[in-house]
Short mmCIF file of C-alpha atoms in Angstrom, two decimals:
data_model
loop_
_atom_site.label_atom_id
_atom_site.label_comp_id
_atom_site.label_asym_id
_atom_site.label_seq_id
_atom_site.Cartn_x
_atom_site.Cartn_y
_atom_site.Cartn_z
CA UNK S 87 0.00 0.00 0.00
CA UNK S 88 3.03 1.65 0.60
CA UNK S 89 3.62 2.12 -2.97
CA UNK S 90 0.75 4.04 -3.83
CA UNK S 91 1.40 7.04 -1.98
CA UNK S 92 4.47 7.80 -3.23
CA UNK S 93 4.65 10.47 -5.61
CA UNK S 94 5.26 10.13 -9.09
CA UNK S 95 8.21 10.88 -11.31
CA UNK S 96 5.73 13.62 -12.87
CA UNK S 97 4.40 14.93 -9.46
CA UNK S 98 7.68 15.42 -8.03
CA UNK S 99 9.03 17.95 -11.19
CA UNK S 100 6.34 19.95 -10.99
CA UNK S 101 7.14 23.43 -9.18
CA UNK S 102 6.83 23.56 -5.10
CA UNK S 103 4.69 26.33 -5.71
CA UNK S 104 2.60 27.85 -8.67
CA UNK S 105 4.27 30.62 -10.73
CA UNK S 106 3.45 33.27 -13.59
CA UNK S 107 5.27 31.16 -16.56
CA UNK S 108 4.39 34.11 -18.71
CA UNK S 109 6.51 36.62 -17.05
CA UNK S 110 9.37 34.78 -17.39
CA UNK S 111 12.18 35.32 -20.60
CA UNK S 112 15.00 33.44 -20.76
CA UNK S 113 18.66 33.61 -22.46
CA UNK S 114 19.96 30.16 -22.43
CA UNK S 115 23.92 29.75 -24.16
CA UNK S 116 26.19 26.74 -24.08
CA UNK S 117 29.04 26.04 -25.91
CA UNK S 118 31.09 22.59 -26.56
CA UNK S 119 32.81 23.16 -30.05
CA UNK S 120 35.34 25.69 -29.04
CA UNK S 121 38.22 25.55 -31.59
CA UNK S 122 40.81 24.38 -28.84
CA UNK S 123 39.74 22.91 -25.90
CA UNK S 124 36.75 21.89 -26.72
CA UNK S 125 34.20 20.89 -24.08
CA UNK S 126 31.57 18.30 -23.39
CA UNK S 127 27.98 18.91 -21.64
CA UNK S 128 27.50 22.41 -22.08
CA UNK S 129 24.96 21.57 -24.66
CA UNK S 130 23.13 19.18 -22.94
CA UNK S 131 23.19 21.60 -19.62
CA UNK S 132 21.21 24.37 -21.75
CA UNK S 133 18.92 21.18 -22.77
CA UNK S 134 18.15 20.38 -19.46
CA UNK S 135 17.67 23.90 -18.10
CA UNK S 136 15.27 24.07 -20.91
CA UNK S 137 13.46 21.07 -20.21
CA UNK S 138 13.19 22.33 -16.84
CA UNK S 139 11.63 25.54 -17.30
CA UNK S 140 9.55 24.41 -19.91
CA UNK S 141 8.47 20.95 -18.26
CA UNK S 142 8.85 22.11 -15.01
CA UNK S 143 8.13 25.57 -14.65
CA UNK S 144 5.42 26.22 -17.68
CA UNK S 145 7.79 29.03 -19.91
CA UNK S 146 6.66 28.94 -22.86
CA UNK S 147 8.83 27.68 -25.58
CA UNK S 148 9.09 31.98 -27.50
CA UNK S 149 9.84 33.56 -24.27
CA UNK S 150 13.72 31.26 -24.20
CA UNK S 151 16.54 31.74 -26.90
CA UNK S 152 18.94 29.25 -27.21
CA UNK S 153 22.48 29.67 -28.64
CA UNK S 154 24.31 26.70 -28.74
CA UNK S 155 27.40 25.49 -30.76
CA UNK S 156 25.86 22.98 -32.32
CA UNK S 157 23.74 25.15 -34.34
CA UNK S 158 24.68 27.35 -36.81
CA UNK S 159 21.94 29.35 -36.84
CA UNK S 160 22.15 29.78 -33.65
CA UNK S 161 25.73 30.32 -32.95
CA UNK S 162 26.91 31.87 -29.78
CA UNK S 163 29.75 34.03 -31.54
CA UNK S 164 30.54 37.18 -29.83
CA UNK S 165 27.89 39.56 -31.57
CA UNK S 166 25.17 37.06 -31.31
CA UNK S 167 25.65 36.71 -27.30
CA UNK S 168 25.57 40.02 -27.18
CA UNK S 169 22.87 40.69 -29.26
CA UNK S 170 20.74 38.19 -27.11
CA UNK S 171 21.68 39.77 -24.17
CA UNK S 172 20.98 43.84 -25.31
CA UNK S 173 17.29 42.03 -26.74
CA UNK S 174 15.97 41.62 -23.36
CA UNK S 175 16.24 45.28 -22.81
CA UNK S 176 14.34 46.50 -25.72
CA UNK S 177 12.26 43.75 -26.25
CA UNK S 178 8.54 45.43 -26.15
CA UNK S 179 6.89 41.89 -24.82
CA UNK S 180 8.51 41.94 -21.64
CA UNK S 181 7.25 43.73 -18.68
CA UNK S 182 8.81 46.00 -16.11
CA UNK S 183 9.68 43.47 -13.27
CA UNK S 184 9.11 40.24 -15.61
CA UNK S 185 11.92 37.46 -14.46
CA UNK S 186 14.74 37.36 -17.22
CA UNK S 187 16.98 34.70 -16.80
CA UNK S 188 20.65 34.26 -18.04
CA UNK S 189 22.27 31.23 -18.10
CA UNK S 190 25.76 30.32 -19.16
CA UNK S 191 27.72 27.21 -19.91
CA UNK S 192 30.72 27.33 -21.37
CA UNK S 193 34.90 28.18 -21.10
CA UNK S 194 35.34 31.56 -19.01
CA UNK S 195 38.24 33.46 -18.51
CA UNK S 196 40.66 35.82 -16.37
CA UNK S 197 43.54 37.99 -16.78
CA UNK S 198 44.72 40.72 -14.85
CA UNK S 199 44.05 44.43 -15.43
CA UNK S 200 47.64 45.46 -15.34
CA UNK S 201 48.07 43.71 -18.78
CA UNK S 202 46.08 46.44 -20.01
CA UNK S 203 46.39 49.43 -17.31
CA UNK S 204 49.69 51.15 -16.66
CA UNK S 205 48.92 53.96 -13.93
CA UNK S 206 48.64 51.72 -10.76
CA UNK S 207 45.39 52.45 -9.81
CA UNK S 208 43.19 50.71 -12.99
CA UNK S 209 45.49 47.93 -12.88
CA UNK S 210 44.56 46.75 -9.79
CA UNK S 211 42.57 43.33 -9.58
CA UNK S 212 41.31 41.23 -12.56
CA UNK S 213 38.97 40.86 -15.80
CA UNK S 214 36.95 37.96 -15.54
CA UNK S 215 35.24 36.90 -18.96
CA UNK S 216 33.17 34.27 -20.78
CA UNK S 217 34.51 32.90 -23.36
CA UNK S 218 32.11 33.10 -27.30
CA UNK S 219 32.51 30.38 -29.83
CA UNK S 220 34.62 32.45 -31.83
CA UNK S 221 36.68 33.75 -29.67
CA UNK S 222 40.16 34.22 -30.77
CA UNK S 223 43.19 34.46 -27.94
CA UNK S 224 45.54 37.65 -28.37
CA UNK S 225 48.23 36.89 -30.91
CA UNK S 226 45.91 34.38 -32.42
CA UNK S 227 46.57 34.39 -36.38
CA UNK S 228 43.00 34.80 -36.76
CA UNK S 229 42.91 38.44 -35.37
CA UNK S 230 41.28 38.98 -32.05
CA UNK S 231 38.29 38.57 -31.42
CA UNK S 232 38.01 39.25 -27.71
CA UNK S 233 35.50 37.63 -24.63
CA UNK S 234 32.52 39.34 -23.34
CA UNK S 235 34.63 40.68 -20.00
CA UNK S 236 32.90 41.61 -16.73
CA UNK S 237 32.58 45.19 -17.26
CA UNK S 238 30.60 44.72 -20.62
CA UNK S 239 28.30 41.94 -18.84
CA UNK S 240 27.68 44.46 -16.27
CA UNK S 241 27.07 46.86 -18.37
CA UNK S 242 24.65 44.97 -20.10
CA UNK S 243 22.99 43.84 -16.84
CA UNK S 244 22.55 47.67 -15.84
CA UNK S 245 20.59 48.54 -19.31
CA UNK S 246 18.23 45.72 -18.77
CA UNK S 247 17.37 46.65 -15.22
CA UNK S 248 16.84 50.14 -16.26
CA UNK S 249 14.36 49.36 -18.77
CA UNK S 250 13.06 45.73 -17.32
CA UNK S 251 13.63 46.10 -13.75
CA UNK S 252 15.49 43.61 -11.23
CA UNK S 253 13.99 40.51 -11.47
CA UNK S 254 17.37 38.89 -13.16
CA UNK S 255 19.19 35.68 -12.50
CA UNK S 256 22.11 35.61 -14.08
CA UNK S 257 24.00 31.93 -13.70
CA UNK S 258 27.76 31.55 -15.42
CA UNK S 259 29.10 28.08 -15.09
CA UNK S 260 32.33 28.56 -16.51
#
């Protein structure tokens, strides 16, 4: 008898409590084919986090944007991150307060400021950055084509809470 109150597999992914699926928008960007060092499971993170808030959560399919490496239309070079990201902010569909999630899965990367910053106060402390498909290192013979650093992610960040508000979740697993 046991058996038949346990919840099922269904029961237990649905959300602890009820929410507004329709005010929620949703940036989701993983990347496995880097050029070197490629990775494995970014992909299939952004599936899952899909799944979830789909499945789980009720957000519809046209409120989430996917850019994954594996396809080409959907590329998450440089621009098109970007691009994704500046969207939310101008986007006429979503709603002062709405809940705009970011997610990220992919290489990220550091350097410090002084490589950049000679008076001693600016080159204090380090750049973190996420790492685009396209991304090409300094001195790469392909030209540079540089990662989305800190400052332009925050940057970013501020213009959509001006115009959206501050209902963002922003998660980088890099």
């Amino acid at each position: 008898m046991s058996h038949l109150l346990r919840p099922t597999y269904h029961d237990r992914r649905k959300a602890a409590h009820r929410v507004d699926a329709d005010r929620f928008w949703v940036v989701l960007i993983g990347i496995d084919g880097y050029s070197s060092s490629p990775l494995r499971g970014c992909v299939a993170d952004v599936e899952k986090m899909k799944d979830f808030l789909t499945v789980d959560l009720g957000v519809q399919e046209d409120h989430i944007r996917c850019l994954v490496s594996t396809q080409p239309s959907a590329s998450p070079t440089r621009t098109n991150i970007i691009e994704a990201l500046l969207s939310l902010s101008v986007d006429p569909r979503i709603l002062h307060g709405d809940n705009i999630i970011i997610y990220f899965s992919g290489h990220g990367s550091s350097y410090f400021c002084a490589d950049y910053y000679t008076n001693e106060i600016e080159s204090t402390g380090c750049i973190e950055a996420i790492c685009p498909v396209d991304r090409a290192p300094r001195n790469s013979f392909r030209g540079s084509i540089p990662d989305i650093s800190d400052r332009e992610l925050n940057t970013i960040l501020a213009e959509i809470f001006r115009t959206k508000g501050h209902h963002i979740t922003c998660i980088l697993d890099c």
